[in-house]
C-alpha atoms as one frame of an Amber mdcrd trajectory, in Angstrom:
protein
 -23.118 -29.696   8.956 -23.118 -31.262   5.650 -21.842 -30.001   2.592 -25.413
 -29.939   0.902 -26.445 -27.212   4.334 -23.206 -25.424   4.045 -22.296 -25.520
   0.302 -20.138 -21.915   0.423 -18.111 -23.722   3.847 -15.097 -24.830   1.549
 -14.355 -21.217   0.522 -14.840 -20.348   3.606 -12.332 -22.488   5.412  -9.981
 -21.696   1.964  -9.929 -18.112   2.971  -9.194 -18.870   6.754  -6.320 -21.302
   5.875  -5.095 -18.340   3.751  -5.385 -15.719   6.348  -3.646 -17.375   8.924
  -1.361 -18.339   6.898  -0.610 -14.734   5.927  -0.290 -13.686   9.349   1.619
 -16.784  10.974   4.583 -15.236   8.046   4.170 -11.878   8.697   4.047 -11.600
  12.037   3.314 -15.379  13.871   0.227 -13.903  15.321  -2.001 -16.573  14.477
  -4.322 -19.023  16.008  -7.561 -20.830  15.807 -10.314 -20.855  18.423 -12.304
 -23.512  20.260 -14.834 -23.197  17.742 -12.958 -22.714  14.735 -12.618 -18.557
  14.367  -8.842 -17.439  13.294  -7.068 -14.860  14.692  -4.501 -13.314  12.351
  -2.685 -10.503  12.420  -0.794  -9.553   9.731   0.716  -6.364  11.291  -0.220
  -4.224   8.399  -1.958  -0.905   9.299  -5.236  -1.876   7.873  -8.683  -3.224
   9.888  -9.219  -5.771   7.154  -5.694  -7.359   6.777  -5.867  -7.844  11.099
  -8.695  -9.487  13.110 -11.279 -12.770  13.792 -12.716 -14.497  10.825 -15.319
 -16.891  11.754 -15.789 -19.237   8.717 -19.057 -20.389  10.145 -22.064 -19.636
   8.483 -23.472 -19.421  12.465 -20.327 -17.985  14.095 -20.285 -18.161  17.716
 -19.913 -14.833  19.475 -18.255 -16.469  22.957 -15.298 -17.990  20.387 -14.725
 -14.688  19.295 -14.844 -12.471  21.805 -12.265 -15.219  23.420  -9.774 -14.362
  20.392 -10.679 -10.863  20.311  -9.657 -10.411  24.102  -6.413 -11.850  23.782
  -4.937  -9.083  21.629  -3.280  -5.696  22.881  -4.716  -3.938  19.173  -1.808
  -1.797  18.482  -2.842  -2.012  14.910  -6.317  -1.312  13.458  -8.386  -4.710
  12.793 -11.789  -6.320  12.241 -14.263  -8.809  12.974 -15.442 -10.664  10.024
 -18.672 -13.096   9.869 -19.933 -14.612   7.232 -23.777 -13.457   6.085 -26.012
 -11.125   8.242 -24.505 -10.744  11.306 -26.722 -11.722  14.304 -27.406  -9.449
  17.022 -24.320 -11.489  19.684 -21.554 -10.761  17.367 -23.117  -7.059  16.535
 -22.478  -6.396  20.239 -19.435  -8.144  20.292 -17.676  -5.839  17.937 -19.571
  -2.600  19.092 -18.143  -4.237  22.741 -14.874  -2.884  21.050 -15.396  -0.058
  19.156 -16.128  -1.258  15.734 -18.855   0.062  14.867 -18.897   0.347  11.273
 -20.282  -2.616   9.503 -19.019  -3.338   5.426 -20.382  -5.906   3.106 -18.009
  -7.999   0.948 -19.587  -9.726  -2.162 -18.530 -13.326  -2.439 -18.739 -14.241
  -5.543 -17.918 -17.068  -7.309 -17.211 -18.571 -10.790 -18.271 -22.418 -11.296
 -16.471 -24.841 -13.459 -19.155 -24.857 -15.721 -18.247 -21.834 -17.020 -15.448
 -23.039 -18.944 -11.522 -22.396 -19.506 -11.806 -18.490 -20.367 -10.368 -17.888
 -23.600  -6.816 -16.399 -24.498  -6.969 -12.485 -25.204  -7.234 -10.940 -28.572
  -5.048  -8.398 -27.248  -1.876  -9.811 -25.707   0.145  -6.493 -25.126  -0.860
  -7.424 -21.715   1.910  -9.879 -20.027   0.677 -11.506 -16.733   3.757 -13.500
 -15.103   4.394 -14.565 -11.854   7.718 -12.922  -9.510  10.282 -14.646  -7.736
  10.499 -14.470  -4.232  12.820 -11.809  -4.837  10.621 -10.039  -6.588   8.193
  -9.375  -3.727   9.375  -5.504  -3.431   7.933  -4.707  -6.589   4.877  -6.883
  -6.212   4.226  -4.976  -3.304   5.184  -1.399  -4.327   3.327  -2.018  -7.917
   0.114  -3.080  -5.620  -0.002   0.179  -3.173   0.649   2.332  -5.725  -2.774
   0.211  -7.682  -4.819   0.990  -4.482  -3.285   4.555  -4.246  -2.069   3.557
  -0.906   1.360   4.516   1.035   4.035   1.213   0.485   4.031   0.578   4.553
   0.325  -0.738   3.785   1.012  -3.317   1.708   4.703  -4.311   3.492   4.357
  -7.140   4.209   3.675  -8.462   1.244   7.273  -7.651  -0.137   8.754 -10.477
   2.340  10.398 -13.201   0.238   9.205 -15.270   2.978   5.575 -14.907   1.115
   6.667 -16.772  -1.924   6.920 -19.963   0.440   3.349 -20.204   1.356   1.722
 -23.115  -0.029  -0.296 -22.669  -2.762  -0.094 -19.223  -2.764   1.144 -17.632
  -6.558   1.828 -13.442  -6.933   1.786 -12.295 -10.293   2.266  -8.723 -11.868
   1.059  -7.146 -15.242   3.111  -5.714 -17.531   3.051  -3.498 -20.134   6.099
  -3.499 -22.654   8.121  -4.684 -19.663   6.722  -1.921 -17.536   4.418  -3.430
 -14.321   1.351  -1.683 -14.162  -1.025  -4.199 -11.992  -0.843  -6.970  -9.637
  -2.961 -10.022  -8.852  -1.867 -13.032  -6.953  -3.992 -16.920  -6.672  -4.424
 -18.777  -3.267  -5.327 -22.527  -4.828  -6.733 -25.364  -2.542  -7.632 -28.558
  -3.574  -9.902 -27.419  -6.777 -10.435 -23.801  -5.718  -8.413 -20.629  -6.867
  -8.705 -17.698  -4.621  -8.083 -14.482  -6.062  -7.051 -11.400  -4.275  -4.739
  -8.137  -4.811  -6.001  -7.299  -8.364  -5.207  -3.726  -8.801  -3.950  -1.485
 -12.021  -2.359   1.625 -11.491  -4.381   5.003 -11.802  -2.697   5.587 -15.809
  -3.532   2.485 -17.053  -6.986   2.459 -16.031 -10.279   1.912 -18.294  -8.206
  -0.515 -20.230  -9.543  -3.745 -19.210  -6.347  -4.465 -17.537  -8.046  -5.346
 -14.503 -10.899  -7.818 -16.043  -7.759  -9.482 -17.895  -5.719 -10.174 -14.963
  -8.559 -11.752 -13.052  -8.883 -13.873 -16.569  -5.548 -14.839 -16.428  -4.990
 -16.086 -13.163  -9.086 -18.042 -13.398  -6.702 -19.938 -16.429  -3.718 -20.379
 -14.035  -6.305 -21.780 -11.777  -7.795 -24.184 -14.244  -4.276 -25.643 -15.267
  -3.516 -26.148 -11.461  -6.343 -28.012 -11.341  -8.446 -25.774  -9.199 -11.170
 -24.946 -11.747 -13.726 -22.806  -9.010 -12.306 -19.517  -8.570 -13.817 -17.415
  -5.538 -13.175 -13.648  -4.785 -14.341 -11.089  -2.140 -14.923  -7.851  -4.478
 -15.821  -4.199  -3.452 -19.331  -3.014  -4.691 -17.763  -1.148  -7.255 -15.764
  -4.141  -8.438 -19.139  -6.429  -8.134 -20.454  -5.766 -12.173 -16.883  -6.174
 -13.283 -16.418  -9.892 -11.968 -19.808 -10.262 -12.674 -19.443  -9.778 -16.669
 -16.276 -12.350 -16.242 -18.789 -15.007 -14.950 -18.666 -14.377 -11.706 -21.831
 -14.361  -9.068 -22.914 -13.352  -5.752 -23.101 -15.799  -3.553 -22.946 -14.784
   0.074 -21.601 -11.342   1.548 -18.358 -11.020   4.421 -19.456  -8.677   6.910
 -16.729  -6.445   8.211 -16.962  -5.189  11.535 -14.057  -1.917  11.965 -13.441
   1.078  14.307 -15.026   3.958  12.258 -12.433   6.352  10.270 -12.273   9.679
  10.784
């Protein structure tokens, strides 16, 4: 499939190198299928940070129910397709008990947008952390997504800071960290994930200018696309920072509750 037929496939493989990159750190749990799903599990007690990730735009059901059925599932996880899921893959997942189906926005910002400009407020510090650093990344990031610390564990490895490409960042405040974001950069596209503020600092704009900052940190690394997966309340947000829609992720889980 050409580029021209598939023009969203370079995110799409971005985001699986990413993911199994994630997981092959946290936990070695990683592997591709014979048609190019991922399984990664990161170990983290959270459907969408453990699954299969088909970066297909026609993912093949028989590829994923091979990855699917090599996993005991002691932790909760997903199956995640790109677009409207076709009826194969729906029974797939219901095959295992997930059931409930999410939409992620993917939406994108083109080059054409331009460099964003500098702040007119810079009592906002984004920097990124140190390997060593990585505990209060991760504690500064549950405590964004009002989440217990164990959720977000494995992301205070110092292991994390060797993965390539991959930058972590926090926000700060007159020295005080009150957000997180981090970049996953790939040839010319920035991947941006883990943008939260905590719940006292919010209605600020802290969160719009952290995903500002680190579309510049993209730009100077010479990745000038930047790509993110947002929630629907997070969709008018990105989409006032030049972001668009451009395809959805569709999340299969085990329903909560």
């Amino acid at each position: 499939m050409t580029e021209a037929q598939n023009p969203l496939g370079r995110i799409a493989t971005a985001y699986a190198d990413l993911v199994e990159g994630l997981a092959t750190v946290a936990t070695g749990r990683a592997r591709r299928g014979r048609g190019g799903a991922v399984l990664a599990v990161s170990g983290a007690p959270v459907a969408s940070l453990n699954g299969v990730f088909s970066p297909s735009p026609e993912p093949l059901a028989d590829d994923i129910a091979a990855l699917a059925e090599s996993e005991p599932w002691e932790v909760p996880w997903s199956i995640q397709v790109r677009g409207v899921p076709g009826r194969s893959v729906t029974d797939e997942a219901a095959r295992h008990g997930l059931t409930r189906l999410d939409r992620s926005p993917l939406m994108v910002r083109h080059p054409d947008r331009g460099m964003p400009a500098e702040p007119a407020d810079d009592s906002l510090k984004v920097r990124p952390v140190s390997p060593a650093e990585l505990g209060l990344y991760a504690a500064v990031m549950a405590e964004g997504f009002e989440v217990p610390q164990e959720v977000f564990g494995l992301f205070a490895d110092p292991a994390m800071g060797a993965l390539e490409g991959v930058t972590f960042y926090v926000a700060e405040v007159e020295g005080v960290a009150v957000g997180t974001g981090m970049t996953a950069v790939r040839g010319d596209l920035n991947g941006i994930f883990n943008v939260s503020t905590l719940p006292g600092h919010r209605r600020r704009g802290h969160g719009r200018a952290v995903t500002m900052e680190l579309v510049r940190a993209g730009h100077a690394a010479g990745a000038p696309t930047a790509y993110l997966y947002a929630s629907a309340m997070g969709e008018p947000v990105y989409a006032s920072a030049g972001f668009r829609t451009e395809e959805y992720l569709s999340v299969f889980s085990a329903p909560q509750g």
